[in-house]
JSON list of C-alpha atoms in Angstrom, two decimals:
[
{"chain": "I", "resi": 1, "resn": "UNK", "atom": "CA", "xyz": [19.40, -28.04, 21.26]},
{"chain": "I", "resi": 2, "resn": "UNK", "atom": "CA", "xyz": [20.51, -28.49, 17.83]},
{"chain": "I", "resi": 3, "resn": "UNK", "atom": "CA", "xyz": [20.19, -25.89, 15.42]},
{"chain": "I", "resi": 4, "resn": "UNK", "atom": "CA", "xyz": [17.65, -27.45, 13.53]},
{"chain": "I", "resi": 5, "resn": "UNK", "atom": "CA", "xyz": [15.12, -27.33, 16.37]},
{"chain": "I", "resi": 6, "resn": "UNK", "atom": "CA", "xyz": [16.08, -23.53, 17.31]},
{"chain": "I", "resi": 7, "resn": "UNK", "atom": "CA", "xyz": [15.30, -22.61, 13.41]},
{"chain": "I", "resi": 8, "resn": "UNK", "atom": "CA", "xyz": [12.11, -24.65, 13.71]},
{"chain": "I", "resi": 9, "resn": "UNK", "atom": "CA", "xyz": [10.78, -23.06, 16.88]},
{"chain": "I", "resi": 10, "resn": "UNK", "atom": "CA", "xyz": [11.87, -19.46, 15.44]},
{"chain": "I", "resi": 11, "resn": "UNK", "atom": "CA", "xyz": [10.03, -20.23, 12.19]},
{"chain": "I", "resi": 12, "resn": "UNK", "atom": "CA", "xyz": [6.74, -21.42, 14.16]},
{"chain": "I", "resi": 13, "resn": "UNK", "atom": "CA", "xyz": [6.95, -18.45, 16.59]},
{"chain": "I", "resi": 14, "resn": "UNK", "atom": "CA", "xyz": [7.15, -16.69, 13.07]},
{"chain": "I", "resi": 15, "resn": "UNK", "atom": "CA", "xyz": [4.43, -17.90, 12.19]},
{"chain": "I", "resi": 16, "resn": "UNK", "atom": "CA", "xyz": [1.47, -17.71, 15.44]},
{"chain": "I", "resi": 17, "resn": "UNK", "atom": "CA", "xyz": [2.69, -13.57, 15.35]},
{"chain": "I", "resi": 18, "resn": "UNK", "atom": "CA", "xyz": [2.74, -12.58, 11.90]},
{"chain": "I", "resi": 19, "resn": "UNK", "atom": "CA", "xyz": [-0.44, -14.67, 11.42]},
{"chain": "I", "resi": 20, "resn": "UNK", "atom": "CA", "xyz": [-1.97, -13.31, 14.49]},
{"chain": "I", "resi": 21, "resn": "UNK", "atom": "CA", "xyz": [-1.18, -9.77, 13.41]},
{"chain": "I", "resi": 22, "resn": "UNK", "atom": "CA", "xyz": [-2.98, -10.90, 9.68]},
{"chain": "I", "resi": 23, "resn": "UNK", "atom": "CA", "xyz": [-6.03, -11.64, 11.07]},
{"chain": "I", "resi": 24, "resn": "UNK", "atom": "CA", "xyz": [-6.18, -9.18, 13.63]},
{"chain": "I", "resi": 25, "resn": "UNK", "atom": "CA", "xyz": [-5.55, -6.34, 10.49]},
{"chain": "I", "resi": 26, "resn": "UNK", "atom": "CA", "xyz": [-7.80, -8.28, 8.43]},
{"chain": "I", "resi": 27, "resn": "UNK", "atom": "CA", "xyz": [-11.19, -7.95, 11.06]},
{"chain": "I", "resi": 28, "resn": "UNK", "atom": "CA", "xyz": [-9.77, -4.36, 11.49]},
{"chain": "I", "resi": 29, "resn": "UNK", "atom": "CA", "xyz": [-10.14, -3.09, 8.08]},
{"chain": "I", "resi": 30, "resn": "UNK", "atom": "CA", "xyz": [-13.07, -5.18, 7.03]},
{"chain": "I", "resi": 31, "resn": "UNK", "atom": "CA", "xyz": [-14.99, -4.01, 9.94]},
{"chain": "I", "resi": 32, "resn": "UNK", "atom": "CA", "xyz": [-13.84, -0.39, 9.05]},
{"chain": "I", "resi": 33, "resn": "UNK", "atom": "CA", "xyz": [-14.69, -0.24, 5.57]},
{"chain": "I", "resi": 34, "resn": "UNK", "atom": "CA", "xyz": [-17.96, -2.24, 6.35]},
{"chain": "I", "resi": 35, "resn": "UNK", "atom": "CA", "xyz": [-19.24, 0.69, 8.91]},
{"chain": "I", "resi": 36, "resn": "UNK", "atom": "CA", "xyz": [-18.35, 3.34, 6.23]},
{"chain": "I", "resi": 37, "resn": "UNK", "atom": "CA", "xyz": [-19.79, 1.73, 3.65]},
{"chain": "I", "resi": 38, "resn": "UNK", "atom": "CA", "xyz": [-23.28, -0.17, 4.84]},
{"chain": "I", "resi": 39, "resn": "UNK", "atom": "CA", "xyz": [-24.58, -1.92, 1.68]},
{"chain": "I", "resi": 40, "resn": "UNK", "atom": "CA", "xyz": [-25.15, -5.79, 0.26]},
{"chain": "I", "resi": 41, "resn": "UNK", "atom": "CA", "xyz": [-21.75, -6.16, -1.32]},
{"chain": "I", "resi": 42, "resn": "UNK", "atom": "CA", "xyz": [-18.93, -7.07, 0.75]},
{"chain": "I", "resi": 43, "resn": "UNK", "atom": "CA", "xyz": [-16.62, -4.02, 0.80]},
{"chain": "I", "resi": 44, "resn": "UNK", "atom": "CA", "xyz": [-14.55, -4.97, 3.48]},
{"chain": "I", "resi": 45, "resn": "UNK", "atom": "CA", "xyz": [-13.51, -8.16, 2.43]},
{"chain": "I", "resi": 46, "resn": "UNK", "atom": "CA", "xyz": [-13.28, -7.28, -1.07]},
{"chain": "I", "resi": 47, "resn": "UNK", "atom": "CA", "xyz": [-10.64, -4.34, 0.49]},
{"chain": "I", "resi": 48, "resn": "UNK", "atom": "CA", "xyz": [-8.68, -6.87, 2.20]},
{"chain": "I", "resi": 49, "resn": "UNK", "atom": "CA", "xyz": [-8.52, -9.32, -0.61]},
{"chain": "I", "resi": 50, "resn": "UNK", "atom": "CA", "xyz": [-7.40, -6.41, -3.26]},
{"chain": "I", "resi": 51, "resn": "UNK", "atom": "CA", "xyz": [-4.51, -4.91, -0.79]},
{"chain": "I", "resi": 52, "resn": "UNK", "atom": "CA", "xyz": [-3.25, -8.46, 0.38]},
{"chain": "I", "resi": 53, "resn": "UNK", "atom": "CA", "xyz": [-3.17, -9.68, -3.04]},
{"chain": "I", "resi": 54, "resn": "UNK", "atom": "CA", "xyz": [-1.15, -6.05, -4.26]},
{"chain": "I", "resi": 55, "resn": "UNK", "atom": "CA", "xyz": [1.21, -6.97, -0.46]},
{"chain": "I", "resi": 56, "resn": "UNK", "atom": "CA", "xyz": [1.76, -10.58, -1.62]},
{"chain": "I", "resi": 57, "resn": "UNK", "atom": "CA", "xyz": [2.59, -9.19, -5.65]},
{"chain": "I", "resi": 58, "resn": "UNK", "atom": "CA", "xyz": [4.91, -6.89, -3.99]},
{"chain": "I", "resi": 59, "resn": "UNK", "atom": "CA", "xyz": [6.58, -9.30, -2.04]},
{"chain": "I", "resi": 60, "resn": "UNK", "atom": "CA", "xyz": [7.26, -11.74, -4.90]},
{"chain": "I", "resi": 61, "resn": "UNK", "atom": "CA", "xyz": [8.87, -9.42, -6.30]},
{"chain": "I", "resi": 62, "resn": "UNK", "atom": "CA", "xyz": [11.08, -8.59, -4.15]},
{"chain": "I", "resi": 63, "resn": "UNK", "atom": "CA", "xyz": [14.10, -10.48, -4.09]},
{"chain": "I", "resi": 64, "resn": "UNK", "atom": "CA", "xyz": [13.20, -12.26, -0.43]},
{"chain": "I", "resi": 65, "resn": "UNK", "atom": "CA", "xyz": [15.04, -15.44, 1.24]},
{"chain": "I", "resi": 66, "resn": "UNK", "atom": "CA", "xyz": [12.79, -18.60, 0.69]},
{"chain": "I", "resi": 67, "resn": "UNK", "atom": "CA", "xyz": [12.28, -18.70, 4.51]},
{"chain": "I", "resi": 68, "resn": "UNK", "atom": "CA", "xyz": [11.38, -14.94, 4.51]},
{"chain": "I", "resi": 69, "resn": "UNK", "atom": "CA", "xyz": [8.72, -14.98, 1.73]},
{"chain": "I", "resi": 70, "resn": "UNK", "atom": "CA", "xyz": [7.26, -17.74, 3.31]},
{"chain": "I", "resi": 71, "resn": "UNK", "atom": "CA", "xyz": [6.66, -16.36, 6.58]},
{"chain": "I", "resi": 72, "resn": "UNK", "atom": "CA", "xyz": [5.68, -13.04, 5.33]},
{"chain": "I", "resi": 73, "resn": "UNK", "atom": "CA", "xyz": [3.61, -14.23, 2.15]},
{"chain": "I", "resi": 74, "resn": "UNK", "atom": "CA", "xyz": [1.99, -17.53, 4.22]},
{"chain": "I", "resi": 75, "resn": "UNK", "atom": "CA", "xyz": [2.35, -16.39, 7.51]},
{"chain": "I", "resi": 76, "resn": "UNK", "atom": "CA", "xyz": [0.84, -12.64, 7.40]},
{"chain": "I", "resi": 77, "resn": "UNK", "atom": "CA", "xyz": [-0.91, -11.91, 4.05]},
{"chain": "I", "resi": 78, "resn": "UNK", "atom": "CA", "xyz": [-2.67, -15.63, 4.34]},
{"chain": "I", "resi": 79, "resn": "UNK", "atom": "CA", "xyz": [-3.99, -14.90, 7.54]},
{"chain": "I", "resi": 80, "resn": "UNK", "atom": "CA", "xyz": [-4.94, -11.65, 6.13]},
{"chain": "I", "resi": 81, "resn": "UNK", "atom": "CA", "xyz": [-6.99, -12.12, 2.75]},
{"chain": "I", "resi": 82, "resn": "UNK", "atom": "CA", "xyz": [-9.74, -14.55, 3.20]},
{"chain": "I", "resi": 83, "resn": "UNK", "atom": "CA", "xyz": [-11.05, -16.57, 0.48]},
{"chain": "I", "resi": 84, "resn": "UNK", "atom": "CA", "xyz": [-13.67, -18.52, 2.63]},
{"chain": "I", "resi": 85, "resn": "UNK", "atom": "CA", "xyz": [-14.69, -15.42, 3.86]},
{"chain": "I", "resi": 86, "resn": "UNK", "atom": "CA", "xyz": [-15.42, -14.08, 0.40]},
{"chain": "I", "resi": 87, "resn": "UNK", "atom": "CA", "xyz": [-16.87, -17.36, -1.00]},
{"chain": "I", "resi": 88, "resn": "UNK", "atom": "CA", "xyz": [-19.10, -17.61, 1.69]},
{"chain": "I", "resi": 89, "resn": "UNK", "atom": "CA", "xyz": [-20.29, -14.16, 1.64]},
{"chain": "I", "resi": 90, "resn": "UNK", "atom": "CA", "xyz": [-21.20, -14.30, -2.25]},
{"chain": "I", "resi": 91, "resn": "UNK", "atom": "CA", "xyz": [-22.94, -18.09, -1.72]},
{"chain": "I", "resi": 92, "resn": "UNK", "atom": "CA", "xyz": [-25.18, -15.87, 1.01]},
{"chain": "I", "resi": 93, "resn": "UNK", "atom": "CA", "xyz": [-26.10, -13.50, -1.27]},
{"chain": "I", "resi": 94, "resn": "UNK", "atom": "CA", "xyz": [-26.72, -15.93, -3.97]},
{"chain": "I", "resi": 95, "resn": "UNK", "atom": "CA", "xyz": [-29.13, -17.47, -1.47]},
{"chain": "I", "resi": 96, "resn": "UNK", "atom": "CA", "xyz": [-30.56, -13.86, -0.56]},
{"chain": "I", "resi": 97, "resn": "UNK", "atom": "CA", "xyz": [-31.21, -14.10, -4.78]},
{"chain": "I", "resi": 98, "resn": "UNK", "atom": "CA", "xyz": [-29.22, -10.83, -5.20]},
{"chain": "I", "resi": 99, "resn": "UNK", "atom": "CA", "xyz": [-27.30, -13.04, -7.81]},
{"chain": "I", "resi": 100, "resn": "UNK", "atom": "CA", "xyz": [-26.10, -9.71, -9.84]},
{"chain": "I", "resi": 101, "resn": "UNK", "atom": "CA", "xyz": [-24.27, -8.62, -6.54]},
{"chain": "I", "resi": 102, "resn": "UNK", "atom": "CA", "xyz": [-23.32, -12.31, -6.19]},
{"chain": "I", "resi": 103, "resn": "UNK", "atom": "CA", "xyz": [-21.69, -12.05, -9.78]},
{"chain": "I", "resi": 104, "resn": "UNK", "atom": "CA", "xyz": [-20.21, -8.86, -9.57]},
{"chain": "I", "resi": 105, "resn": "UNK", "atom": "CA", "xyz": [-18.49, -10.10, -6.36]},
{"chain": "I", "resi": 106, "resn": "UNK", "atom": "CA", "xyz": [-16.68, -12.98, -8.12]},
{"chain": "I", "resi": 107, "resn": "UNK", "atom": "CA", "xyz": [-15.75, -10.86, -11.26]},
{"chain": "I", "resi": 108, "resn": "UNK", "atom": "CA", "xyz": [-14.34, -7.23, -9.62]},
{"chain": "I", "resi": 109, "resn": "UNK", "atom": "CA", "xyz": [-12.56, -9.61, -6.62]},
{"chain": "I", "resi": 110, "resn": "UNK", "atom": "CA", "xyz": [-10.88, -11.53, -9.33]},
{"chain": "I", "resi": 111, "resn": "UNK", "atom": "CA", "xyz": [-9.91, -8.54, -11.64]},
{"chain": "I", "resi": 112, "resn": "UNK", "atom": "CA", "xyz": [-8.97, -6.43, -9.11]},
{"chain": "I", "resi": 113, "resn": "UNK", "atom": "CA", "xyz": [-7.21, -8.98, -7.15]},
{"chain": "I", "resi": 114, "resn": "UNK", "atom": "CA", "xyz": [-4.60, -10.54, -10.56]},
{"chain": "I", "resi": 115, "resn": "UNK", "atom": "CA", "xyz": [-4.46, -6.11, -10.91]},
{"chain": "I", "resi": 116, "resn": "UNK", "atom": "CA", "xyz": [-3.23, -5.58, -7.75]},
{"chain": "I", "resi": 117, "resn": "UNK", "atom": "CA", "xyz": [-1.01, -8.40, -7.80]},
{"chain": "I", "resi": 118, "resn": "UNK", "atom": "CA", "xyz": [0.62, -7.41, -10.58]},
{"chain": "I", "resi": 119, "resn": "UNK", "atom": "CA", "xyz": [0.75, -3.95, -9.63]},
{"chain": "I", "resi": 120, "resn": "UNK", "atom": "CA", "xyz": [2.65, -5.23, -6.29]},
{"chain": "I", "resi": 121, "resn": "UNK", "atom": "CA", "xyz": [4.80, -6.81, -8.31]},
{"chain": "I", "resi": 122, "resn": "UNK", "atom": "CA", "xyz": [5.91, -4.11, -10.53]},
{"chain": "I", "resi": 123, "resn": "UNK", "atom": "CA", "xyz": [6.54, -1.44, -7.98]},
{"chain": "I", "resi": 124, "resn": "UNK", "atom": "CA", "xyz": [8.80, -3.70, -5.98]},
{"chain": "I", "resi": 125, "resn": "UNK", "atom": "CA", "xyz": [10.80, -5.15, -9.29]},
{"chain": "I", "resi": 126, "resn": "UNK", "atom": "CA", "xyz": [11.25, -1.39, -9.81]},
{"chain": "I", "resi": 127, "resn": "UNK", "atom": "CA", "xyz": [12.61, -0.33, -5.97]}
]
């Protein structure tokens, strides 16, 4: 085999286990916080969201191969942060007319998420 292939089969394999082990942490913690905390708005997702998007800050700032970031930032913390999980969630409650919850969804995930993000990035530009 050529090399070309080998690094393309090691970068998919990459890929299937760090994104497997994303999603499998992300349905871990979202269930976890959801049990602990039983209300309307979506805890666990906004939980995941918040520490993926501090992980993925952290790793851009660290100073990472391409191929690296992009398995660790793609591979993992995409299949661990959902946005379709959150969009979906805060259409539902729209629908469920609990539009203050619906709007308070959209702003703290978005604050909290660029805050986190840039907190990620910070403490890793300062390691």
């Amino acid at each position: 085999m050529t090399a070309s292939i080998v690094t393309t089969a090691l970068v998919w394999s990459g890929v299937v286990i760090l994104g497997g082990l994303g999603s499998v942490l992300r349905f871990t913690v979202d269930r976890a916080v959801g049990r602990r905390i039983a209300r309307s708005f979506p805890f666990g997702t906004l939980t995941v969201n918040v520490s993926g998007a501090a992980l993925l800050g952290f790793l851009g700032g660290l100073a990472l191969s391409k191929g690296a970031a992009l398995l660790a930032g793609t591979s993992f913390v995409g299949a661990y942060t959902t946005f379709s999980t959150w969009m979906l969630e805060t259409q539902r409650l729209g629908e469920e007319r609990q539009v203050r919850v619906a709007v308070a969804n959209l702003i703290v995930s978005v604050m909290l998420g660029v805050a986190a993000a840039l907190l990620g990035q910070q403490i890793a530009e300062h390691l």
